[in-house]
Amino acid sequence: MDRDQQTTLPASDDAIAPVETAEYQFRVFRRGEERRAFRLEPVFWDLREQAAAAKGLKLRGRWYSLIDQEPDAKNLASSLRTAGAKWASERNAALKDSAGTQNGLVLFHACPSPGIVIGEDRRIVAFNIAMQSFIASRRPHALRSDMVDARFAFELPVGQIIKFLVEAPGKFMECGFRITLGGEALTGRCRVCLYRDGSPGTRQLGAFIVT
């Protein structure tokens, strides 16, 4: 039997720690007549508690949901360690991505050139103050709220632009654009870059008007 795992235990309350050392913490979990006990390093208990809290669950509920996913696992303790490490890695990546996106958004709004962020579904995600000024200079009665109904289109298919930029990291391309606002249309040239490079369906393009 794996030294990290026991399955026959005396009755116990949920998630207690009858034995604790500097290297391991021993906890017991109970669900109905089922009882399980695991001995893990404190760092893995901390990770699992954070993961459970992030999903609005108690540690026991999160623990058993993981156990149920691998009912035939020979070493559940190892599986639980792996799940904790995976959660920490994914959370770190998400935080890093969030920080990068936030920094990029600050730079986008600080840019003096009229700019707009377009999602892969061709919806407007954001536009900067310079873009609002650009619209106002050509349509004096336009309001910021009017941008909600604006339509922005490139002269090339969005999928084609994204494909080029994904295959040429660090590059940008120039193409024509058309902004439709109400019954009026504005056209010109813009430089397009990959603003957010994620999985298909989450990518975003940043377009900055040059003429």
PDB file of N, CA and C in Angstrom, residues 3-4 20-27 29 38-53 59-60 62-63 66 75-89:
ATOM      1  N   ARG A   3       2.469   4.518   0.955  1.00  0.00           N
ATOM      2  CA  ARG A   3       2.617   5.068   2.305  1.00  0.00           C
ATOM      3  C   ARG A   3       1.905   6.403   2.465  1.00  0.00           C
ATOM      4  N   ASP A   4       1.538   7.044   1.325  1.00  0.00           N
ATOM      5  CA  ASP A   4       0.849   8.324   1.414  1.00  0.00           C
ATOM      6  C   ASP A   4      -0.659   8.169   1.537  1.00  0.00           C
ATOM      7  N   GLU A  20       0.552  15.716  12.351  1.00  0.00           N
ATOM      8  CA  GLU A  20       1.160  16.762  11.538  1.00  0.00           C
ATOM      9  C   GLU A  20       2.643  16.849  11.878  1.00  0.00           C
ATOM     10  N   THR A  21       3.469  16.867  10.846  1.00  0.00           N
ATOM     11  CA  THR A  21       4.904  17.026  11.021  1.00  0.00           C
ATOM     12  C   THR A  21       5.354  18.183  10.170  1.00  0.00           C
ATOM     13  N   ALA A  22       6.643  18.476  10.230  1.00  0.00           N
ATOM     14  CA  ALA A  22       7.176  19.576   9.426  1.00  0.00           C
ATOM     15  C   ALA A  22       7.096  19.261   7.946  1.00  0.00           C
ATOM     16  N   GLU A  23       7.069  17.938   7.596  1.00  0.00           N
ATOM     17  CA  GLU A  23       7.076  17.544   6.202  1.00  0.00           C
ATOM     18  C   GLU A  23       5.692  17.185   5.676  1.00  0.00           C
ATOM     19  N   TYR A  24       4.834  16.639   6.519  1.00  0.00           N
ATOM     20  CA  TYR A  24       3.533  16.159   6.074  1.00  0.00           C
ATOM     21  C   TYR A  24       2.416  16.613   7.018  1.00  0.00           C
ATOM     22  N   GLN A  25       1.226  16.695   6.434  1.00  0.00           N
ATOM     23  CA  GLN A  25       0.014  16.879   7.217  1.00  0.00           C
ATOM     24  C   GLN A  25      -0.928  15.737   6.845  1.00  0.00           C
ATOM     25  N   PHE A  26      -1.529  15.144   7.830  1.00  0.00           N
ATOM     26  CA  PHE A  26      -2.406  13.997   7.631  1.00  0.00           C
ATOM     27  C   PHE A  26      -3.848  14.456   7.860  1.00  0.00           C
ATOM     28  N   ARG A  27      -4.723  14.288   6.856  1.00  0.00           N
ATOM     29  CA  ARG A  27      -6.107  14.722   6.990  1.00  0.00           C
ATOM     30  C   ARG A  27      -7.057  13.612   6.572  1.00  0.00           C
ATOM     31  N   PHE A  29     -11.068  12.633   5.383  1.00  0.00           N
ATOM     32  CA  PHE A  29     -12.283  13.151   4.760  1.00  0.00           C
ATOM     33  C   PHE A  29     -13.357  12.068   4.806  1.00  0.00           C
ATOM     34  N   PHE A  38      -5.345  11.166   3.658  1.00  0.00           N
ATOM     35  CA  PHE A  38      -4.176  11.428   2.834  1.00  0.00           C
ATOM     36  C   PHE A  38      -3.130  12.165   3.648  1.00  0.00           C
ATOM     37  N   ARG A  39      -1.890  11.886   3.338  1.00  0.00           N
ATOM     38  CA  ARG A  39      -0.782  12.574   3.980  1.00  0.00           C
ATOM     39  C   ARG A  39      -0.003  13.283   2.889  1.00  0.00           C
ATOM     40  N   LEU A  40      -0.090  14.618   2.889  1.00  0.00           N
ATOM     41  CA  LEU A  40       0.570  15.433   1.872  1.00  0.00           C
ATOM     42  C   LEU A  40       1.396  16.532   2.524  1.00  0.00           C
ATOM     43  N   GLU A  41       2.295  17.069   1.755  1.00  0.00           N
ATOM     44  CA  GLU A  41       3.072  18.215   2.221  1.00  0.00           C
ATOM     45  C   GLU A  41       2.143  19.421   2.379  1.00  0.00           C
ATOM     46  N   PRO A  42       2.418  20.295   3.374  1.00  0.00           N
ATOM     47  CA  PRO A  42       1.550  21.453   3.629  1.00  0.00           C
ATOM     48  C   PRO A  42       1.287  22.316   2.405  1.00  0.00           C
ATOM     49  N   VAL A  43       2.293  22.468   1.522  1.00  0.00           N
ATOM     50  CA  VAL A  43       2.106  23.325   0.357  1.00  0.00           C
ATOM     51  C   VAL A  43       0.988  22.814  -0.536  1.00  0.00           C
ATOM     52  N   PHE A  44       0.814  21.484  -0.639  1.00  0.00           N
ATOM     53  CA  PHE A  44      -0.247  20.941  -1.486  1.00  0.00           C
ATOM     54  C   PHE A  44      -1.622  21.110  -0.845  1.00  0.00           C
ATOM     55  N   TRP A  45      -1.685  21.026   0.493  1.00  0.00           N
ATOM     56  CA  TRP A  45      -2.950  21.326   1.168  1.00  0.00           C
ATOM     57  C   TRP A  45      -3.337  22.781   0.921  1.00  0.00           C
ATOM     58  N   ASP A  46      -2.355  23.678   0.995  1.00  0.00           N
ATOM     59  CA  ASP A  46      -2.632  25.097   0.764  1.00  0.00           C
ATOM     60  C   ASP A  46      -3.150  25.333  -0.654  1.00  0.00           C
ATOM     61  N   LEU A  47      -2.530  24.676  -1.629  1.00  0.00           N
ATOM     62  CA  LEU A  47      -2.959  24.834  -3.019  1.00  0.00           C
ATOM     63  C   LEU A  47      -4.379  24.329  -3.217  1.00  0.00           C
ATOM     64  N   ARG A  48      -4.692  23.186  -2.618  1.00  0.00           N
ATOM     65  CA  ARG A  48      -6.035  22.638  -2.790  1.00  0.00           C
ATOM     66  C   ARG A  48      -7.083  23.504  -2.106  1.00  0.00           C
ATOM     67  N   GLU A  49      -6.751  24.099  -0.975  1.00  0.00           N
ATOM     68  CA  GLU A  49      -7.689  24.994  -0.296  1.00  0.00           C
ATOM     69  C   GLU A  49      -7.948  26.233  -1.157  1.00  0.00           C
ATOM     70  N   GLN A  50      -6.908  26.763  -1.771  1.00  0.00           N
ATOM     71  CA  GLN A  50      -7.069  27.917  -2.651  1.00  0.00           C
ATOM     72  C   GLN A  50      -7.907  27.564  -3.871  1.00  0.00           C
ATOM     73  N   ALA A  51      -7.660  26.383  -4.442  1.00  0.00           N
ATOM     74  CA  ALA A  51      -8.415  25.954  -5.617  1.00  0.00           C
ATOM     75  C   ALA A  51      -9.890  25.766  -5.275  1.00  0.00           C
ATOM     76  N   ALA A  52     -10.160  25.194  -4.116  1.00  0.00           N
ATOM     77  CA  ALA A  52     -11.543  24.984  -3.689  1.00  0.00           C
ATOM     78  C   ALA A  52     -12.242  26.321  -3.466  1.00  0.00           C
ATOM     79  N   ALA A  53     -11.551  27.250  -2.799  1.00  0.00           N
ATOM     80  CA  ALA A  53     -12.137  28.568  -2.530  1.00  0.00           C
ATOM     81  C   ALA A  53     -12.426  29.305  -3.829  1.00  0.00           C
ATOM     82  N   LEU A  59     -13.170  22.381   0.997  1.00  0.00           N
ATOM     83  CA  LEU A  59     -12.067  21.511   0.625  1.00  0.00           C
ATOM     84  C   LEU A  59     -12.538  20.079   0.392  1.00  0.00           C
ATOM     85  N   ARG A  60     -13.432  19.589   1.237  1.00  0.00           N
ATOM     86  CA  ARG A  60     -13.907  18.209   1.090  1.00  0.00           C
ATOM     87  C   ARG A  60     -14.593  18.005  -0.255  1.00  0.00           C
ATOM     88  N   ARG A  62     -14.241  19.706  -3.043  1.00  0.00           N
ATOM     89  CA  ARG A  62     -13.261  19.762  -4.128  1.00  0.00           C
ATOM     90  C   ARG A  62     -12.412  18.497  -4.157  1.00  0.00           C
ATOM     91  N   TRP A  63     -12.092  17.997  -2.972  1.00  0.00           N
ATOM     92  CA  TRP A  63     -11.259  16.804  -2.853  1.00  0.00           C
ATOM     93  C   TRP A  63     -11.955  15.604  -3.478  1.00  0.00           C
ATOM     94  N   LEU A  66     -12.231  15.573  -7.311  1.00  0.00           N
ATOM     95  CA  LEU A  66     -10.999  15.114  -7.949  1.00  0.00           C
ATOM     96  C   LEU A  66     -10.843  13.604  -7.838  1.00  0.00           C
ATOM     97  N   ASN A  75      -2.481   5.542  -7.106  1.00  0.00           N
ATOM     98  CA  ASN A  75      -1.840   6.449  -6.154  1.00  0.00           C
ATOM     99  C   ASN A  75      -2.570   7.785  -6.182  1.00  0.00           C
ATOM    100  N   LEU A  76      -3.657   7.864  -5.437  1.00  0.00           N
ATOM    101  CA  LEU A  76      -4.462   9.086  -5.433  1.00  0.00           C
ATOM    102  C   LEU A  76      -3.693  10.266  -4.855  1.00  0.00           C
ATOM    103  N   ALA A  77      -2.835  10.019  -3.899  1.00  0.00           N
ATOM    104  CA  ALA A  77      -2.066  11.108  -3.308  1.00  0.00           C
ATOM    105  C   ALA A  77      -1.229  11.797  -4.367  1.00  0.00           C
ATOM    106  N   SER A  78      -0.612  11.005  -5.243  1.00  0.00           N
ATOM    107  CA  SER A  78       0.181  11.565  -6.320  1.00  0.00           C
ATOM    108  C   SER A  78      -0.704  12.352  -7.285  1.00  0.00           C
ATOM    109  N   SER A  79      -1.896  11.810  -7.578  1.00  0.00           N
ATOM    110  CA  SER A  79      -2.831  12.501  -8.470  1.00  0.00           C
ATOM    111  C   SER A  79      -3.269  13.832  -7.888  1.00  0.00           C
ATOM    112  N   LEU A  80      -3.466  13.860  -6.575  1.00  0.00           N
ATOM    113  CA  LEU A  80      -3.887  15.090  -5.921  1.00  0.00           C
ATOM    114  C   LEU A  80      -2.763  16.122  -5.917  1.00  0.00           C
ATOM    115  N   ARG A  81      -1.549  15.659  -5.758  1.00  0.00           N
ATOM    116  CA  ARG A  81      -0.398  16.574  -5.848  1.00  0.00           C
ATOM    117  C   ARG A  81      -0.331  17.182  -7.260  1.00  0.00           C
ATOM    118  N   THR A  82      -0.501  16.318  -8.249  1.00  0.00           N
ATOM    119  CA  THR A  82      -0.443  16.772  -9.637  1.00  0.00           C
ATOM    120  C   THR A  82      -1.532  17.796  -9.927  1.00  0.00           C
ATOM    121  N   ALA A  83      -2.739  17.533  -9.415  1.00  0.00           N
ATOM    122  CA  ALA A  83      -3.850  18.464  -9.623  1.00  0.00           C
ATOM    123  C   ALA A  83      -3.551  19.813  -8.982  1.00  0.00           C
ATOM    124  N   GLY A  84      -2.936  19.792  -7.804  1.00  0.00           N
ATOM    125  CA  GLY A  84      -2.583  21.040  -7.132  1.00  0.00           C
ATOM    126  C   GLY A  84      -1.546  21.819  -7.910  1.00  0.00           C
ATOM    127  N   ALA A  85      -0.527  21.117  -8.407  1.00  0.00           N
ATOM    128  CA  ALA A  85       0.519  21.785  -9.183  1.00  0.00           C
ATOM    129  C   ALA A  85      -0.038  22.343 -10.492  1.00  0.00           C
ATOM    130  N   LYS A  86      -0.947  21.588 -11.124  1.00  0.00           N
ATOM    131  CA  LYS A  86      -1.561  22.043 -12.374  1.00  0.00           C
ATOM    132  C   LYS A  86      -2.397  23.295 -12.139  1.00  0.00           C
ATOM    133  N   TRP A  87      -3.166  23.310 -11.054  1.00  0.00           N
ATOM    134  CA  TRP A  87      -3.990  24.485 -10.753  1.00  0.00           C
ATOM    135  C   TRP A  87      -3.105  25.707 -10.536  1.00  0.00           C
ATOM    136  N   ALA A  88      -2.005  25.546  -9.798  1.00  0.00           N
ATOM    137  CA  ALA A  88      -1.098  26.659  -9.532  1.00  0.00           C
ATOM    138  C   ALA A  88      -0.478  27.180 -10.823  1.00  0.00           C
ATOM    139  N   SER A  89      -0.120  26.266 -11.720  1.00  0.00           N
ATOM    140  CA  SER A  89       0.477  26.655 -12.996  1.00  0.00           C
ATOM    141  C   SER A  89      -0.518  27.427 -13.849  1.00  0.00           C
TER     142      SER A  89
END
